[in-house]
Amino acid sequence: MTRLFSKLYLIGLLLLAVGCSKPAPDIDALLVARVGQSRLTKNDIAQLITPGMSAEDSVKLVRSYVKSWIESRVMSEMAVKSIPDMTVIDRMVDDYRNELIAWEYRRLMFNQHGNVTFSDDTLRSYYNTHKSLFVLERPIVKGVYIKVASDSPSLKVIRRLYRSTRHEDIDKLEKEDLQGVIHFDYFRDRWVDWEQIETRVPLNFGSSPEAFLATHKSVEASSEGFTHLLEITEYLPSGATMPFEWAEESIRRTIYDEQRLAYDAQLRLELYDEGLKDGTIIVNIPLE
């Protein structure tokens, strides 16, 4: 109650600060605005104010929300007066509401009773069977990227170590306090979108990333007092088949969607049959 009171008190002050035109008299002290029979109260907008929000931002937010609410209700009021047959709208609203309820029910039922976890074997089997579906739109790479101050005393050591294939050299890069290092990203063990790397390095890679990656395994570029070191250990061009680990999440979503659709169809059939048996559903015309 104390928290709610504090919010309402703040909103009251904000509404005074907004300086809107005088509202019509109303006996409800919590009323913020009214359009016809629609009412907006301080309780309705209390949740808009979040902890840490400045008074200025709070005033702007409340003002914007109230104006938007009034505009939508005014439009609705005018529409009701102008549309001759509201039964069509009412039926559409009822149909949409029923669709939302049914969609949420099916989602809950599938999450409770359907198969929502998939083994690695299931994912890999799907991948191997549908490889033609998983094609790269952009190149992906593996490697090492380092951004270091150009005047760093560690630069010479970093140049020697970052291209090494010895684990102890990479460990040294990761663990030692190398001066001037701004960014260190070791991704030899995972695929990364080339665009994420390309945007970091101040270098013109040309119009064909594939042509550059095919001929350059390491890059060094300096700009604005920093040296960028990049080594590419592997790359796959656009148009190539995605590696499994890159496609895994997409496969997971695809299988989930397929199984949910199958579950939906089965659930609809079961509910229909149960409804016919217990008399909840009555159909007086042949459906087939």
Tab-separated table of C-alpha atoms in Angstrom, residues 128-236:
chain	number	residue	atom	x	y	z
A	128	ASN	CA	22.040	-34.502	-41.748
A	129	THR	CA	18.686	-35.085	-43.437
A	130	HIS	CA	18.026	-31.426	-44.294
A	131	LYS	CA	21.487	-29.987	-44.951
A	132	SER	CA	20.288	-28.270	-48.119
A	133	LEU	CA	18.084	-26.019	-45.959
A	134	PHE	CA	20.986	-24.661	-43.942
A	135	VAL	CA	22.969	-22.382	-46.234
A	136	LEU	CA	25.110	-19.456	-45.074
A	137	GLU	CA	24.025	-16.006	-46.186
A	138	ARG	CA	27.332	-14.465	-45.041
A	139	PRO	CA	30.820	-15.837	-44.377
A	140	ILE	CA	31.688	-17.141	-40.925
A	141	VAL	CA	35.161	-17.382	-39.442
A	142	LYS	CA	37.270	-18.744	-36.617
A	143	GLY	CA	40.387	-17.077	-35.268
A	144	VAL	CA	41.828	-14.493	-32.890
A	145	TYR	CA	41.296	-10.730	-32.705
A	146	ILE	CA	43.210	-8.256	-30.515
A	147	LYS	CA	43.009	-4.483	-30.227
A	148	VAL	CA	45.982	-2.952	-28.427
A	149	ALA	CA	47.438	0.517	-27.956
A	150	SER	CA	50.095	1.094	-30.611
A	151	ASP	CA	52.579	2.364	-28.015
A	152	SER	CA	52.059	-0.637	-25.694
A	153	PRO	CA	55.307	-2.272	-24.531
A	154	SER	CA	53.459	-5.618	-24.867
A	155	LEU	CA	52.798	-5.228	-28.599
A	156	LYS	CA	55.945	-7.088	-29.645
A	157	VAL	CA	55.079	-10.048	-27.409
A	158	ILE	CA	51.458	-10.061	-28.590
A	159	ARG	CA	52.537	-10.136	-32.245
A	160	ARG	CA	54.586	-13.225	-31.517
A	161	LEU	CA	51.992	-15.069	-29.456
A	162	TYR	CA	48.593	-14.424	-31.048
A	163	ARG	CA	49.294	-16.491	-34.174
A	164	SER	CA	50.842	-19.369	-32.262
A	165	THR	CA	49.113	-22.763	-32.247
A	166	ARG	CA	50.689	-23.717	-28.910
A	167	HIS	CA	48.185	-23.800	-26.048
A	168	GLU	CA	50.707	-22.361	-23.607
A	169	ASP	CA	51.173	-19.284	-25.822
A	170	ILE	CA	47.435	-18.625	-25.980
A	171	ASP	CA	47.160	-19.180	-22.222
A	172	LYS	CA	49.853	-16.581	-21.761
A	173	LEU	CA	47.904	-14.122	-23.905
A	174	GLU	CA	44.740	-14.720	-21.896
A	175	LYS	CA	46.222	-14.810	-18.414
A	176	GLU	CA	49.112	-12.357	-18.382
A	177	ASP	CA	48.574	-8.683	-17.677
A	178	LEU	CA	49.456	-7.449	-21.142
A	179	GLN	CA	49.571	-3.679	-21.095
A	180	GLY	CA	47.445	-1.669	-23.502
A	181	VAL	CA	45.143	-4.503	-24.595
A	182	ILE	CA	41.662	-3.050	-25.176
A	183	HIS	CA	39.960	-6.081	-26.651
A	184	PHE	CA	40.940	-9.751	-26.854
A	185	ASP	CA	38.668	-12.274	-28.546
A	186	TYR	CA	39.739	-15.895	-28.983
A	187	PHE	CA	37.273	-17.673	-31.285
A	188	ARG	CA	39.290	-20.499	-32.792
A	189	ASP	CA	36.876	-22.884	-31.082
A	190	ARG	CA	33.637	-21.330	-32.349
A	191	TRP	CA	32.234	-19.790	-35.535
A	192	VAL	CA	31.633	-16.035	-35.665
A	193	ASP	CA	29.794	-13.959	-38.263
A	194	TRP	CA	32.455	-12.251	-40.416
A	195	GLU	CA	30.537	-8.961	-40.223
A	196	GLN	CA	31.149	-8.827	-36.466
A	197	ILE	CA	34.896	-9.011	-37.064
A	198	GLU	CA	34.990	-6.869	-40.203
A	199	THR	CA	33.448	-3.865	-38.440
A	200	ARG	CA	36.157	-3.893	-35.756
A	201	VAL	CA	39.161	-3.649	-38.043
A	202	PRO	CA	39.883	-0.259	-39.713
A	203	LEU	CA	40.638	-1.742	-43.122
A	204	ASN	CA	38.923	-1.843	-46.502
A	205	PHE	CA	38.227	-5.512	-47.151
A	206	GLY	CA	36.828	-4.902	-50.623
A	207	SER	CA	33.493	-5.861	-52.107
A	208	SER	CA	34.047	-9.617	-51.795
A	209	PRO	CA	34.693	-10.925	-48.279
A	210	GLU	CA	35.252	-14.407	-49.705
A	211	ALA	CA	38.057	-13.202	-51.995
A	212	PHE	CA	39.777	-11.477	-49.077
A	213	LEU	CA	39.399	-14.425	-46.698
A	214	ALA	CA	40.698	-16.849	-49.320
A	215	THR	CA	43.968	-14.932	-49.649
A	216	HIS	CA	44.555	-13.439	-46.181
A	217	LYS	CA	45.066	-15.463	-43.032
A	218	SER	CA	46.311	-12.612	-40.875
A	219	VAL	CA	45.765	-8.861	-40.805
A	220	GLU	CA	47.394	-5.963	-39.007
A	221	ALA	CA	45.991	-2.445	-39.198
A	222	SER	CA	46.623	0.711	-37.172
A	223	SER	CA	44.334	3.690	-36.641
A	224	GLU	CA	43.872	6.445	-34.049
A	225	GLY	CA	46.622	5.125	-31.786
A	226	PHE	CA	45.510	1.485	-31.800
A	227	THR	CA	46.801	-1.602	-33.557
A	228	HIS	CA	44.342	-4.298	-34.645
A	229	LEU	CA	45.632	-7.842	-35.007
A	230	LEU	CA	43.481	-10.485	-36.671
A	231	GLU	CA	44.231	-14.095	-37.505
A	232	ILE	CA	41.745	-16.246	-39.416
A	233	THR	CA	42.239	-19.964	-38.818
A	234	GLU	CA	39.121	-21.176	-40.684
A	235	TYR	CA	36.385	-19.647	-42.808
A	236	LEU	CA	33.285	-20.725	-44.680
